[in-house]
């Protein structure tokens, strides 16, 4: 998809290492959301409000914080550095329903996902998301409901 966007809109190649951690988190939020929505839709047709409730539970800062906390030791040194850059970034906003620590860890998680997405490392990106889902025993990995 990234290549199709680049080719269709004739954008320049980018170096994700040069982006701010908050820009990476912005991109990672979208990439993470598309993974969640794809998984939910592939589980079968369901009312959109039900799909949205499930997606919202997985996308909230508290859930992302739990995921990244559980899998940190499985990250490479470079991935851990990118996560920490995002976690330590000074944001001018905060989550409405999350602690500041959960919000910062979630921002770090999203920065890591955005960085991997922009690098085109989709397999590793989805592996990290799956490890996080497994660590919190997310329903999204269980059979059709």
PDB file of C-alpha atoms in Angstrom:
ATOM      1  CA  UNK A   1       0.000   0.000   0.000  1.00  0.00           C
ATOM      2  CA  UNK A   2       2.827   2.394   0.885  1.00  0.00           C
ATOM      3  CA  UNK A   3       4.406   1.806  -2.528  1.00  0.00           C
ATOM      4  CA  UNK A   4       1.086   2.291  -4.323  1.00  0.00           C
ATOM      5  CA  UNK A   5       0.560   5.611  -2.528  1.00  0.00           C
ATOM      6  CA  UNK A   6       4.118   6.723  -3.340  1.00  0.00           C
ATOM      7  CA  UNK A   7       3.785   5.742  -6.998  1.00  0.00           C
ATOM      8  CA  UNK A   8       0.254   7.063  -7.531  1.00  0.00           C
ATOM      9  CA  UNK A   9       0.872  10.415  -5.891  1.00  0.00           C
ATOM     10  CA  UNK A  10       4.538  10.583  -6.940  1.00  0.00           C
ATOM     11  CA  UNK A  11       5.860  11.375  -3.496  1.00  0.00           C
ATOM     12  CA  UNK A  12       9.535  11.311  -2.607  1.00  0.00           C
ATOM     13  CA  UNK A  13      11.226   8.491  -0.756  1.00  0.00           C
ATOM     14  CA  UNK A  14      11.481   9.287   2.940  1.00  0.00           C
ATOM     15  CA  UNK A  15      13.853   8.371   5.720  1.00  0.00           C
ATOM     16  CA  UNK A  16      11.691   7.568   8.766  1.00  0.00           C
ATOM     17  CA  UNK A  17      14.655   8.209  11.084  1.00  0.00           C
ATOM     18  CA  UNK A  18      14.415  11.905  10.236  1.00  0.00           C
ATOM     19  CA  UNK A  19      10.816  12.335  11.387  1.00  0.00           C
ATOM     20  CA  UNK A  20       9.824  13.575  14.796  1.00  0.00           C
ATOM     21  CA  UNK A  21       8.576  10.886  17.179  1.00  0.00           C
ATOM     22  CA  UNK A  22       5.162  12.545  17.266  1.00  0.00           C
ATOM     23  CA  UNK A  23       4.899  12.450  13.451  1.00  0.00           C
ATOM     24  CA  UNK A  24       5.817   8.759  13.613  1.00  0.00           C
ATOM     25  CA  UNK A  25       3.164   8.208  16.309  1.00  0.00           C
ATOM     26  CA  UNK A  26       0.620   9.988  14.094  1.00  0.00           C
ATOM     27  CA  UNK A  27       1.409   7.527  11.302  1.00  0.00           C
ATOM     28  CA  UNK A  28       1.590   4.577  13.694  1.00  0.00           C
ATOM     29  CA  UNK A  29      -1.864   5.320  15.074  1.00  0.00           C
ATOM     30  CA  UNK A  30      -3.266   4.913  11.557  1.00  0.00           C
ATOM     31  CA  UNK A  31      -1.222   1.818  10.721  1.00  0.00           C
ATOM     32  CA  UNK A  32      -2.215   0.133  14.000  1.00  0.00           C
ATOM     33  CA  UNK A  33      -5.869   1.009  13.413  1.00  0.00           C
ATOM     34  CA  UNK A  34      -5.839  -0.491   9.894  1.00  0.00           C
ATOM     35  CA  UNK A  35      -4.411  -3.738  11.303  1.00  0.00           C
ATOM     36  CA  UNK A  36      -7.130  -3.889  13.971  1.00  0.00           C
ATOM     37  CA  UNK A  37      -9.947  -3.097  11.530  1.00  0.00           C
ATOM     38  CA  UNK A  38      -8.638  -5.593   8.983  1.00  0.00           C
ATOM     39  CA  UNK A  39      -8.535  -8.345  11.607  1.00  0.00           C
ATOM     40  CA  UNK A  40     -12.030  -7.536  12.844  1.00  0.00           C
ATOM     41  CA  UNK A  41     -13.545  -7.464   9.358  1.00  0.00           C
ATOM     42  CA  UNK A  42     -11.805 -10.726   8.433  1.00  0.00           C
ATOM     43  CA  UNK A  43     -13.485 -12.356  11.434  1.00  0.00           C
ATOM     44  CA  UNK A  44     -16.807 -11.924   9.664  1.00  0.00           C
ATOM     45  CA  UNK A  45     -19.505  -9.449   8.837  1.00  0.00           C
ATOM     46  CA  UNK A  46     -20.791  -7.622  11.906  1.00  0.00           C
ATOM     47  CA  UNK A  47     -22.624  -4.400  12.704  1.00  0.00           C
ATOM     48  CA  UNK A  48     -20.295  -1.417  12.456  1.00  0.00           C
ATOM     49  CA  UNK A  49     -21.049  -0.239  15.998  1.00  0.00           C
ATOM     50  CA  UNK A  50     -19.936  -3.638  17.349  1.00  0.00           C
ATOM     51  CA  UNK A  51     -16.764  -3.517  15.234  1.00  0.00           C
ATOM     52  CA  UNK A  52     -16.048   0.013  16.429  1.00  0.00           C
ATOM     53  CA  UNK A  53     -16.454  -0.914  20.111  1.00  0.00           C
ATOM     54  CA  UNK A  54     -13.988  -3.791  19.726  1.00  0.00           C
ATOM     55  CA  UNK A  55     -11.521  -1.629  17.799  1.00  0.00           C
ATOM     56  CA  UNK A  56     -11.768   1.160  20.374  1.00  0.00           C
ATOM     57  CA  UNK A  57     -10.873  -1.193  23.234  1.00  0.00           C
ATOM     58  CA  UNK A  58      -7.714  -2.273  21.411  1.00  0.00           C
ATOM     59  CA  UNK A  59      -6.744   1.243  20.305  1.00  0.00           C
ATOM     60  CA  UNK A  60      -6.998   2.954  23.682  1.00  0.00           C
ATOM     61  CA  UNK A  61      -3.825   4.147  25.378  1.00  0.00           C
ATOM     62  CA  UNK A  62      -4.183   1.805  28.347  1.00  0.00           C
ATOM     63  CA  UNK A  63      -4.270  -1.262  26.074  1.00  0.00           C
ATOM     64  CA  UNK A  64      -1.312  -0.098  23.981  1.00  0.00           C
ATOM     65  CA  UNK A  65       0.616   0.639  27.184  1.00  0.00           C
ATOM     66  CA  UNK A  66      -0.032  -2.880  28.477  1.00  0.00           C
ATOM     67  CA  UNK A  67       1.061  -4.367  25.157  1.00  0.00           C
ATOM     68  CA  UNK A  68       4.351  -2.493  24.852  1.00  0.00           C
ATOM     69  CA  UNK A  69       5.199  -3.016  28.518  1.00  0.00           C
ATOM     70  CA  UNK A  70       4.744  -6.765  28.088  1.00  0.00           C
ATOM     71  CA  UNK A  71       6.852  -7.085  24.923  1.00  0.00           C
ATOM     72  CA  UNK A  72       9.680  -4.574  25.450  1.00  0.00           C
ATOM     73  CA  UNK A  73      12.236  -7.305  26.038  1.00  0.00           C
ATOM     74  CA  UNK A  74      11.427  -8.806  22.626  1.00  0.00           C
ATOM     75  CA  UNK A  75      12.307  -5.614  20.746  1.00  0.00           C
ATOM     76  CA  UNK A  76      15.617  -5.081  19.022  1.00  0.00           C
ATOM     77  CA  UNK A  77      17.898  -2.348  20.344  1.00  0.00           C
ATOM     78  CA  UNK A  78      16.914  -0.084  17.422  1.00  0.00           C
ATOM     79  CA  UNK A  79      13.186  -0.741  17.983  1.00  0.00           C
ATOM     80  CA  UNK A  80      13.529  -0.055  21.704  1.00  0.00           C
ATOM     81  CA  UNK A  81      15.313   3.215  20.928  1.00  0.00           C
ATOM     82  CA  UNK A  82      12.480   4.265  18.606  1.00  0.00           C
ATOM     83  CA  UNK A  83       9.873   3.324  21.226  1.00  0.00           C
ATOM     84  CA  UNK A  84      11.716   5.400  23.847  1.00  0.00           C
ATOM     85  CA  UNK A  85      11.960   8.385  21.487  1.00  0.00           C
ATOM     86  CA  UNK A  86       8.178   8.303  21.132  1.00  0.00           C
ATOM     87  CA  UNK A  87       7.564   7.679  24.822  1.00  0.00           C
ATOM     88  CA  UNK A  88       9.756  10.612  25.832  1.00  0.00           C
ATOM     89  CA  UNK A  89       8.425  13.060  23.236  1.00  0.00           C
ATOM     90  CA  UNK A  90       6.851  16.209  24.623  1.00  0.00           C
ATOM     91  CA  UNK A  91       3.248  16.173  23.480  1.00  0.00           C
ATOM     92  CA  UNK A  92       0.938  19.155  23.831  1.00  0.00           C
ATOM     93  CA  UNK A  93      -2.096  16.942  24.280  1.00  0.00           C
ATOM     94  CA  UNK A  94      -3.005  13.952  26.399  1.00  0.00           C
ATOM     95  CA  UNK A  95      -5.517  11.162  26.340  1.00  0.00           C
ATOM     96  CA  UNK A  96      -8.863  11.942  27.897  1.00  0.00           C
ATOM     97  CA  UNK A  97      -9.216   8.613  29.668  1.00  0.00           C
ATOM     98  CA  UNK A  98      -5.647   7.519  30.352  1.00  0.00           C
ATOM     99  CA  UNK A  99      -2.916   8.200  32.844  1.00  0.00           C
ATOM    100  CA  UNK A 100       0.010  10.282  31.623  1.00  0.00           C
ATOM    101  CA  UNK A 101       2.275   7.215  31.864  1.00  0.00           C
ATOM    102  CA  UNK A 102      -0.092   5.058  29.792  1.00  0.00           C
ATOM    103  CA  UNK A 103      -0.425   7.878  27.280  1.00  0.00           C
ATOM    104  CA  UNK A 104       3.345   8.243  26.924  1.00  0.00           C
ATOM    105  CA  UNK A 105       3.925   4.495  26.562  1.00  0.00           C
ATOM    106  CA  UNK A 106       1.125   4.354  23.978  1.00  0.00           C
ATOM    107  CA  UNK A 107       2.730   7.238  22.080  1.00  0.00           C
ATOM    108  CA  UNK A 108       6.002   5.308  22.093  1.00  0.00           C
ATOM    109  CA  UNK A 109       4.232   2.191  20.824  1.00  0.00           C
ATOM    110  CA  UNK A 110       2.583   4.182  18.025  1.00  0.00           C
ATOM    111  CA  UNK A 111       5.900   5.840  17.123  1.00  0.00           C
ATOM    112  CA  UNK A 112       7.492   2.394  16.791  1.00  0.00           C
ATOM    113  CA  UNK A 113       4.614   1.139  14.624  1.00  0.00           C
ATOM    114  CA  UNK A 114       4.742   4.268  12.454  1.00  0.00           C
ATOM    115  CA  UNK A 115       8.495   3.969  12.039  1.00  0.00           C
ATOM    116  CA  UNK A 116       8.216   0.332  10.952  1.00  0.00           C
ATOM    117  CA  UNK A 117       5.350   1.190   8.592  1.00  0.00           C
ATOM    118  CA  UNK A 118       7.272   4.008   6.926  1.00  0.00           C
ATOM    119  CA  UNK A 119      10.344   1.763   6.594  1.00  0.00           C
ATOM    120  CA  UNK A 120       8.167  -0.795   4.814  1.00  0.00           C
ATOM    121  CA  UNK A 121       8.835  -3.399   7.513  1.00  0.00           C
ATOM    122  CA  UNK A 122       5.253  -4.653   7.565  1.00  0.00           C
ATOM    123  CA  UNK A 123       6.071  -8.183   8.669  1.00  0.00           C
ATOM    124  CA  UNK A 124       7.935  -6.966  11.746  1.00  0.00           C
ATOM    125  CA  UNK A 125       5.240  -4.376  12.429  1.00  0.00           C
ATOM    126  CA  UNK A 126       2.522  -7.024  12.434  1.00  0.00           C
ATOM    127  CA  UNK A 127       4.696  -9.401  14.498  1.00  0.00           C
ATOM    128  CA  UNK A 128       5.047  -6.757  17.199  1.00  0.00           C
ATOM    129  CA  UNK A 129       1.313  -6.086  17.173  1.00  0.00           C
ATOM    130  CA  UNK A 130       0.591  -9.817  17.404  1.00  0.00           C
ATOM    131  CA  UNK A 131       3.063 -10.225  20.294  1.00  0.00           C
ATOM    132  CA  UNK A 132       1.264  -7.401  22.066  1.00  0.00           C
ATOM    133  CA  UNK A 133      -2.151  -8.964  21.466  1.00  0.00           C
ATOM    134  CA  UNK A 134      -0.869 -12.309  22.725  1.00  0.00           C
ATOM    135  CA  UNK A 135       0.633 -10.692  25.818  1.00  0.00           C
ATOM    136  CA  UNK A 136      -2.699  -9.188  26.825  1.00  0.00           C
ATOM    137  CA  UNK A 137      -4.713 -12.199  25.638  1.00  0.00           C
ATOM    138  CA  UNK A 138      -6.718 -10.054  23.218  1.00  0.00           C
ATOM    139  CA  UNK A 139     -10.019 -11.470  21.975  1.00  0.00           C
ATOM    140  CA  UNK A 140      -9.098 -10.427  18.434  1.00  0.00           C
ATOM    141  CA  UNK A 141      -6.816 -13.472  18.214  1.00  0.00           C
ATOM    142  CA  UNK A 142      -9.542 -15.902  19.224  1.00  0.00           C
ATOM    143  CA  UNK A 143     -11.910 -17.585  16.784  1.00  0.00           C
ATOM    144  CA  UNK A 144     -14.993 -15.961  15.285  1.00  0.00           C
ATOM    145  CA  UNK A 145     -17.436 -14.810  17.907  1.00  0.00           C
TER     146      UNK A 145
END
